[in-house]
Coordinates of C-alpha atoms in Angstrom, one line a residue:
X14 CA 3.4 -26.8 -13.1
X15 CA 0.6 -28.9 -13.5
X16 CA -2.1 -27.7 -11.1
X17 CA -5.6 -27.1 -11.2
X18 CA -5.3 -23.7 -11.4
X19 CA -2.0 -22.7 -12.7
X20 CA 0.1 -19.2 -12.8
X21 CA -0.9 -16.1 -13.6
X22 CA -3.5 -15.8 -11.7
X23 CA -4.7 -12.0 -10.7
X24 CA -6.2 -12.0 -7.8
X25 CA -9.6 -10.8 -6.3
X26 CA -10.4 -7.4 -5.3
X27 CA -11.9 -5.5 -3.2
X28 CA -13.8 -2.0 -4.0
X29 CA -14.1 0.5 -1.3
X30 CA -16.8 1.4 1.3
X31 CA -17.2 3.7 4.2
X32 CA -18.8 1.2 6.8
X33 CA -18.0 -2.3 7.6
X34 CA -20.8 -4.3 6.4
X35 CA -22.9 -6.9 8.6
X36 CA -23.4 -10.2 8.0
X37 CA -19.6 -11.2 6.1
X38 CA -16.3 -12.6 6.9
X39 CA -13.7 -9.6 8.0
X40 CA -10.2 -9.7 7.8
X41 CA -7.5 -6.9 8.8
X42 CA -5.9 -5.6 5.2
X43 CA -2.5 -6.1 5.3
X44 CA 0.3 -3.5 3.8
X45 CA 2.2 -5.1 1.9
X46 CA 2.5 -7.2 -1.6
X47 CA -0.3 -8.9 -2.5
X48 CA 0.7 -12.4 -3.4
X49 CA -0.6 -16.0 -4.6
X50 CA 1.5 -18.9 -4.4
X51 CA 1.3 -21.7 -6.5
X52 CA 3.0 -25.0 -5.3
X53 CA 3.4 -28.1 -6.8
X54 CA 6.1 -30.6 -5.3
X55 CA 9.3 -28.8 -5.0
X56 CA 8.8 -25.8 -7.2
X57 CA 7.2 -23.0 -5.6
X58 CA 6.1 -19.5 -8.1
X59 CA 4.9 -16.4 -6.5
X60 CA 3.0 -14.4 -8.5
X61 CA 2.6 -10.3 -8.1
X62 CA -1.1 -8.7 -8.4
X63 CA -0.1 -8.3 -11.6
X64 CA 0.6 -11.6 -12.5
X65 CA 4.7 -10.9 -12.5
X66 CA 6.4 -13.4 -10.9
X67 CA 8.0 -12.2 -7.5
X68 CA 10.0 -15.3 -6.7
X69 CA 13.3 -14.3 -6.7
X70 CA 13.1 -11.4 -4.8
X71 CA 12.0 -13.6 -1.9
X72 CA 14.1 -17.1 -1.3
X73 CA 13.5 -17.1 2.2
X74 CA 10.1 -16.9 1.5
X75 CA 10.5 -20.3 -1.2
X76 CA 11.9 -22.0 1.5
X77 CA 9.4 -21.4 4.5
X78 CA 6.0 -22.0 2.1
X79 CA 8.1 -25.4 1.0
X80 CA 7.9 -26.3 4.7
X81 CA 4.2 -25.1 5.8
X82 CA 2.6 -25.9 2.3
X83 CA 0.9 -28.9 1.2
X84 CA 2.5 -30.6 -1.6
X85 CA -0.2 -29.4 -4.5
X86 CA -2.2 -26.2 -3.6
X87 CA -2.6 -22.5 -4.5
X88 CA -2.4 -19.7 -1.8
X89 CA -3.9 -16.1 -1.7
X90 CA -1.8 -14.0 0.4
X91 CA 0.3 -11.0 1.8
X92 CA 3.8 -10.6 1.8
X93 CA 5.3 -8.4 4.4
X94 CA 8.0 -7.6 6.7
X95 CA 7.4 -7.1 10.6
X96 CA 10.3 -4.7 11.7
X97 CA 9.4 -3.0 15.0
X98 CA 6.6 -4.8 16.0
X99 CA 5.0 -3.9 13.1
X100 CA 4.4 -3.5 9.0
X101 CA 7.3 -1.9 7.4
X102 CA 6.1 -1.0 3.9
X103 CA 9.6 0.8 2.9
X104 CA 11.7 -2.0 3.6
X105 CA 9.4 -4.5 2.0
X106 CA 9.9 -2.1 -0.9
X107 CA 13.5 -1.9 -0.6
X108 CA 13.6 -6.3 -1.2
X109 CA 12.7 -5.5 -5.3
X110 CA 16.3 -5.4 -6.5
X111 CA 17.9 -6.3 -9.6
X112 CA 21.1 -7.7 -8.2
X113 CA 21.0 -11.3 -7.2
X114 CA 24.0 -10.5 -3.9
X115 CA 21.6 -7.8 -3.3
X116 CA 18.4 -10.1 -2.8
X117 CA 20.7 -12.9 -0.9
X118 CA 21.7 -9.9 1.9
X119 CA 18.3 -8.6 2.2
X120 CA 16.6 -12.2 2.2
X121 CA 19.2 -12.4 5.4
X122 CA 19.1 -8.9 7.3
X123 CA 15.0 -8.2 6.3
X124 CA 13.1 -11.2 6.1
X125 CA 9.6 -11.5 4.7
X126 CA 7.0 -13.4 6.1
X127 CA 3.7 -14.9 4.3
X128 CA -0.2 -14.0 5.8
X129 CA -2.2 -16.8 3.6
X130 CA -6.3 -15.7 3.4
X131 CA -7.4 -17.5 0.7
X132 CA -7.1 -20.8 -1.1
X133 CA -7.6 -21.4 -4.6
X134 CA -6.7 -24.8 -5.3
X135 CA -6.0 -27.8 -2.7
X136 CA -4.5 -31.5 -4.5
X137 CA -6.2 -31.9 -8.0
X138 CA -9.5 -29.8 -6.8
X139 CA -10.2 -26.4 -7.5
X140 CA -11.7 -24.0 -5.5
X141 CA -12.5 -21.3 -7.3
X142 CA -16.6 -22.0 -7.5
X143 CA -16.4 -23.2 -3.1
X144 CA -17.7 -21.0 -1.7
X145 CA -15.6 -18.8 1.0
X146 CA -16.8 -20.4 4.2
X147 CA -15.6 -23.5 2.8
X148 CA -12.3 -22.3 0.9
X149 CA -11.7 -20.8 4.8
X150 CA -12.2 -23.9 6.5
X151 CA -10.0 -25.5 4.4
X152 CA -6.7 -23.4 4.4
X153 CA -7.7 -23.4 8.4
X154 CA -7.2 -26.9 8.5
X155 CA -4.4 -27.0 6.1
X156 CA -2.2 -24.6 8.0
X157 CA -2.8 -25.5 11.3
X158 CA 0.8 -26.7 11.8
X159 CA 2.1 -23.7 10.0
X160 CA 5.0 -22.3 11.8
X161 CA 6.4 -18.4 11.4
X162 CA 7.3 -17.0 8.4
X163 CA 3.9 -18.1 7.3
X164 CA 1.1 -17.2 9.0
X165 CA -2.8 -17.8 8.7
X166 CA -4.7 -14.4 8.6
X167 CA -7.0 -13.7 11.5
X168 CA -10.6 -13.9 10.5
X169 CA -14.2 -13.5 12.1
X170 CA -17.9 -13.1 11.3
X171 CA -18.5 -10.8 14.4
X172 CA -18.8 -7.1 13.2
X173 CA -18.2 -6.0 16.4
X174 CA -14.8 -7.7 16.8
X175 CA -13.7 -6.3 12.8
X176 CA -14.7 -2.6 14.5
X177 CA -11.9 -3.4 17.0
X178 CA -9.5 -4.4 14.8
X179 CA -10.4 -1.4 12.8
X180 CA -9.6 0.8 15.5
X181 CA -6.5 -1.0 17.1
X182 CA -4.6 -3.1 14.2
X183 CA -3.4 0.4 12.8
X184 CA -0.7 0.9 15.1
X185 CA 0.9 -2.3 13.8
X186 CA 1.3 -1.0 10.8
X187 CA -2.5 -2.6 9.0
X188 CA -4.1 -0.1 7.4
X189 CA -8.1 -1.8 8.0
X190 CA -10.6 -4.0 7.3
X191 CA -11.6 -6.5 4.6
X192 CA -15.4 -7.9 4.1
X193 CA -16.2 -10.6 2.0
X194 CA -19.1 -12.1 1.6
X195 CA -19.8 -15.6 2.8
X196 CA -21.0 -17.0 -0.4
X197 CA -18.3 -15.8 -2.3
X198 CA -16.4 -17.7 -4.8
X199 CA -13.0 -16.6 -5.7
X200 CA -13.0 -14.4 -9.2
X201 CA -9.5 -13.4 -10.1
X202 CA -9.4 -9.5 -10.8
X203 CA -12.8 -8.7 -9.7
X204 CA -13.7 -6.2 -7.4
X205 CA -16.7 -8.2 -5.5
X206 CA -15.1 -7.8 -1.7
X207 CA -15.0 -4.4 0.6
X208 CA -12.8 -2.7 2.0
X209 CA -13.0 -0.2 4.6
X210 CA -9.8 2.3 5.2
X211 CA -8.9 4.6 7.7
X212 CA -9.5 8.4 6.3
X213 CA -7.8 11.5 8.0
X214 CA -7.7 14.7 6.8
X215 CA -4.7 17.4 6.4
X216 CA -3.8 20.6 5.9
X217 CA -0.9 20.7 3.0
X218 CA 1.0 23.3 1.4
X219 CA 0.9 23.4 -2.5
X220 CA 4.8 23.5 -3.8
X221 CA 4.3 22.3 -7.2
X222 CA 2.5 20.4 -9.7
X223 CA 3.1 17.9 -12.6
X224 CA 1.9 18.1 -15.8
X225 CA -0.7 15.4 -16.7
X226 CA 0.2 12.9 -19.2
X227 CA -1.7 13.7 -22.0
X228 CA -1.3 17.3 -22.0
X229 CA -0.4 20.8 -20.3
X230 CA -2.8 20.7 -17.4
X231 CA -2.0 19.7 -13.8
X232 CA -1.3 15.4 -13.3
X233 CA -0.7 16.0 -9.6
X234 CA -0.5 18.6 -7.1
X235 CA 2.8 17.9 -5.1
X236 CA 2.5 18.0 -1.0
X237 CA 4.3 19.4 1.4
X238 CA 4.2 19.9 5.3
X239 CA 6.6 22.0 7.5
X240 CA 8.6 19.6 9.7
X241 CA 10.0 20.9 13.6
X242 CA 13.0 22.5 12.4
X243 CA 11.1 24.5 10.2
X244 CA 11.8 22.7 6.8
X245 CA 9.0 21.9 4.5
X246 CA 9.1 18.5 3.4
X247 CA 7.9 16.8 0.4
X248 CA 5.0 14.1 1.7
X249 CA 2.9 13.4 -1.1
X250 CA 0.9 14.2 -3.9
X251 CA -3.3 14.2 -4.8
X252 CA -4.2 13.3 -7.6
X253 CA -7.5 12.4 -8.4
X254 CA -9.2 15.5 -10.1
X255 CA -11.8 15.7 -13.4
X256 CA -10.1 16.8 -16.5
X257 CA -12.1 19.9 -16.3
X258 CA -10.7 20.6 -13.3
X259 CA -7.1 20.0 -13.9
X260 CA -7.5 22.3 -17.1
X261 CA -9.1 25.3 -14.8
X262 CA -5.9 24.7 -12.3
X263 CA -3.1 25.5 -14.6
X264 CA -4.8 28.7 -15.0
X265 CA -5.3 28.9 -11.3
X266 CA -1.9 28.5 -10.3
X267 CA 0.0 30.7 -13.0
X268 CA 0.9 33.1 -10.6
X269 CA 2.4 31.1 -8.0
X270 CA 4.5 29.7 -11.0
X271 CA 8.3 29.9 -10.7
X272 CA 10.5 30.5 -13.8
X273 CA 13.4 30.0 -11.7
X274 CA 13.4 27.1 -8.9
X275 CA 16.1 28.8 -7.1
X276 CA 14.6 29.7 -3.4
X277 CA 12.2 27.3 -3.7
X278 CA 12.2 25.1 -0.8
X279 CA 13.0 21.9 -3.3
X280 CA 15.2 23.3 -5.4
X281 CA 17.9 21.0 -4.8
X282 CA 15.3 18.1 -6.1
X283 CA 17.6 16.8 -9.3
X284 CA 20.4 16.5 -7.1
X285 CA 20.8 12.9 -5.6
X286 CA 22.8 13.6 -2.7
X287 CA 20.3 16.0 -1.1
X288 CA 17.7 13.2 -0.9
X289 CA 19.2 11.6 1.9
X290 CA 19.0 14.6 4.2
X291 CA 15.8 15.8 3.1
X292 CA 12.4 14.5 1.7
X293 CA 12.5 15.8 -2.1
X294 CA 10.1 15.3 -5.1
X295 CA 11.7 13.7 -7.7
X296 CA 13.5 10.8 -6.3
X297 CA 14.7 8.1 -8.9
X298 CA 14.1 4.2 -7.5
X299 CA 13.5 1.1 -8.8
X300 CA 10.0 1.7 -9.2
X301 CA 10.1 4.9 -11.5
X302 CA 13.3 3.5 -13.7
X303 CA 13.4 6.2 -16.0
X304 CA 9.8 7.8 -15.5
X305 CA 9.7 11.7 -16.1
X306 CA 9.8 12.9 -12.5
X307 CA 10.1 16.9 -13.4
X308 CA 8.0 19.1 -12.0
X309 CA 7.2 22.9 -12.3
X310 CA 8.0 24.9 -8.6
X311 CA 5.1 26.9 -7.5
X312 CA 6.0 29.4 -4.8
X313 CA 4.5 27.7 -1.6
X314 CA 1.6 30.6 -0.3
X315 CA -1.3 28.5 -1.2
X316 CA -2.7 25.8 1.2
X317 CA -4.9 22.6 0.4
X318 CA -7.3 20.4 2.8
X319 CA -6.4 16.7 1.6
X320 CA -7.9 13.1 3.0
X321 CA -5.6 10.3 3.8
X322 CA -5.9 7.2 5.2
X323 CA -2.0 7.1 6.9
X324 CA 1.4 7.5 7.0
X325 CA 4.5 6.0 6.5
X326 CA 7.5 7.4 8.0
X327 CA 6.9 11.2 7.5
X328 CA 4.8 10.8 4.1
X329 CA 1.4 9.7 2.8
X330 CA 1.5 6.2 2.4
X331 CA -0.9 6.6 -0.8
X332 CA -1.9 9.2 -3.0
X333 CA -3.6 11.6 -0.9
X334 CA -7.7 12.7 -2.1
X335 CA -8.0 16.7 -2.2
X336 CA -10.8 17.7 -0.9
X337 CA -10.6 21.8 -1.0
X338 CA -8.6 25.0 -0.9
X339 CA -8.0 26.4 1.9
X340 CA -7.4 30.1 1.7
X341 CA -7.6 30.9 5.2
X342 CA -4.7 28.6 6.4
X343 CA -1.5 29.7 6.7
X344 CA 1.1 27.8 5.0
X345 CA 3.4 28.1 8.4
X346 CA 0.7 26.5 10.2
X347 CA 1.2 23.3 8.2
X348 CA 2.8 21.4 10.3
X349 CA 3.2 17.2 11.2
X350 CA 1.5 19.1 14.6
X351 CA -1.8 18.3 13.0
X352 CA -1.3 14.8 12.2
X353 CA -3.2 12.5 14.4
X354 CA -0.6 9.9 16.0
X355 CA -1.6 6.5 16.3
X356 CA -1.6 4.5 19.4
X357 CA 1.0 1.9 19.0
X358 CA -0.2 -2.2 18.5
X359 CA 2.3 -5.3 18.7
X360 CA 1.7 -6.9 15.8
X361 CA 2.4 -10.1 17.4
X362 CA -1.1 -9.3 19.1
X363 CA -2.2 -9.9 15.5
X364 CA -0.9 -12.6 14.2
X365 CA 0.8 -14.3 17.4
X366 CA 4.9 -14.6 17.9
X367 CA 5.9 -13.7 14.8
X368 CA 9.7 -15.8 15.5

């Protein structure tokens, strides 16, 4: 390719903040892959976040930015699938497969679709020193005839309207809002925008931990909340802890420690089949490959407060922050009860008939 600013290219960041700030250019924060395209005539590349190339995961994708895209530019964007009326993060997920028949059917029976919020190169320019008002102008302009699968990312210097969408564009399946400053240039793998996330908080039992990577104290604490039936089902981890503190848990949490798993609610975790009937720790995919999933069983009496910002399906979308024991919970009272539900939002509301 011979662009002006050519692939890999990480792209810009965002570092996270409790309150929208005034006075900046907000945008809802899409959940899905982060993307930026690089076109130049009729080869298109689409590079991951971390500068992998995704293209082949995604031909419907190669042929709708072919159509909406200029001949020459560069494109900082979201990839996503709208299933529902909304973001589906799990069967985006599910469109990262090694076999090519696999990636033709999928490309067929779960599309993607393209939310372009950025532009980093336009002809033989580019725009990496423009400032954003102007590199926001510009992709305005340029996809202004773009037609579904690739949309242009609703944007607005009102605060008022961003605490709106902060509030409302969850229930399609965005997970809040993105500030960025209106002077900004572009700086590939920099933190220099905000982002401000939804944060809930949750009563969890503690079923387990893994071991850290460099050592034996605790890497994660594995999550667990009882479902209607009565079953209590693996929904995430926290991980986040100082190494003091993960030292002082193994100690903690010896005598909740299980030599046997056998009566543990996940003891059935290594076997594949029981996966599909019930949400296990442990789960091979595509993303672990061969990754040590093993865990040690803790018998589950003890209960933790955790913050997250939401779910997906009946889990934590991302690792879950703890916050504190909670001695005086009950792990029976941990229930998806407790879980706020989120008013539902067409996402077509967002982003207009989505095709």
């Amino acid at each position: 390719m011979d662009l002006p600013v050519t692939p890999p290219v990480k792209p810009m960041l965002a570092k996270s903040v409790s309150k929208i700030p005034p006075g900046m250019q907000y945008e809802a924060k899409w959940d899905g892959f982060r993307a930026v395209i690089h076109r130049d005539g009729a080869e298109i590349e689409i590079g991951s976040r971390s500068g992998k190339s995704l293209t082949r995961y995604f031909p419907e994708l190669v042929e709708a930015l072919t159509a909406n895209l200029p001949d020459r530019c560069v494109v900082d964007g979201e990839i996503v699938v709208i299933h529902g009326g909304r973001l589906d993060f799990d069967r985006l997920s599910e469109r990262i497969h090694p076999a090519t028949s696999r990636v033709k059917l999928l490309a067929e029976t779960t599309p993607a679709s393209f939310v372009a919020f950025d532009l980093l190169a336009l002809g033989d320019e580019s725009l990496l020193d423009t400032p954003l008002t102007d590199r926001r102008a510009a992709l305005t302009r340029m996809l202004s005839t773009a037609r579904p699968p690739v949309h242009l990312a609703p944007a607005t210097t009102d605060p008022a309207l961003a605490q709106e969408w902060f509030e409302r564009f969850e229930g399609a399946g965005l997970d809040g809002v993105v500030a960025k400053p209106l002077d900004l240039p572009y700086r590939p793998d920099a933190r220099l925008m905000f982002k401000i996330k939804h944060e809930r908080t949750a009563d969890a039992v503690i079923a387990g931990f893994r071991f850290h990577k460099s050592g034996p104290i605790v890497g994660s604490l594995l999550l667990g909340l009882y479902d209607a039936q009565g079953t209590l089902q693996h929904v995430g981890v926290c991980a986040a802890f100082p190494m003091k503190r993960r030292a002082e848990l193994i100690d903690e949490l010896e005598p909740l420690r299980m030599p046997d798993p056998q009566g543990h609610p996940w003891a059935a975790w290594a076997e594949g089949a029981a996966h599909e009937s019930a949400r296990l720790p442990g789960a091979q995919s595509r993303w672990t490959g061969k990754k040590d999933l093993s865990w040690v069983p803790l018998r589950p009496e003890w209960v933790c407060e955790v913050a997250y910002d939401h779910m997906e399906g009946d889990r934590f979308r991302h690792t879950a922050q703890f916050r504190r024991m909670r001695p005086d919970r009950a792990p029976g009272s941990c229930t998806y009860a407790q879980l706020e539900e989120v008013v539902g939002y067409d996402l077509a509301a967002v982003l207009g008939p989505t095709g």
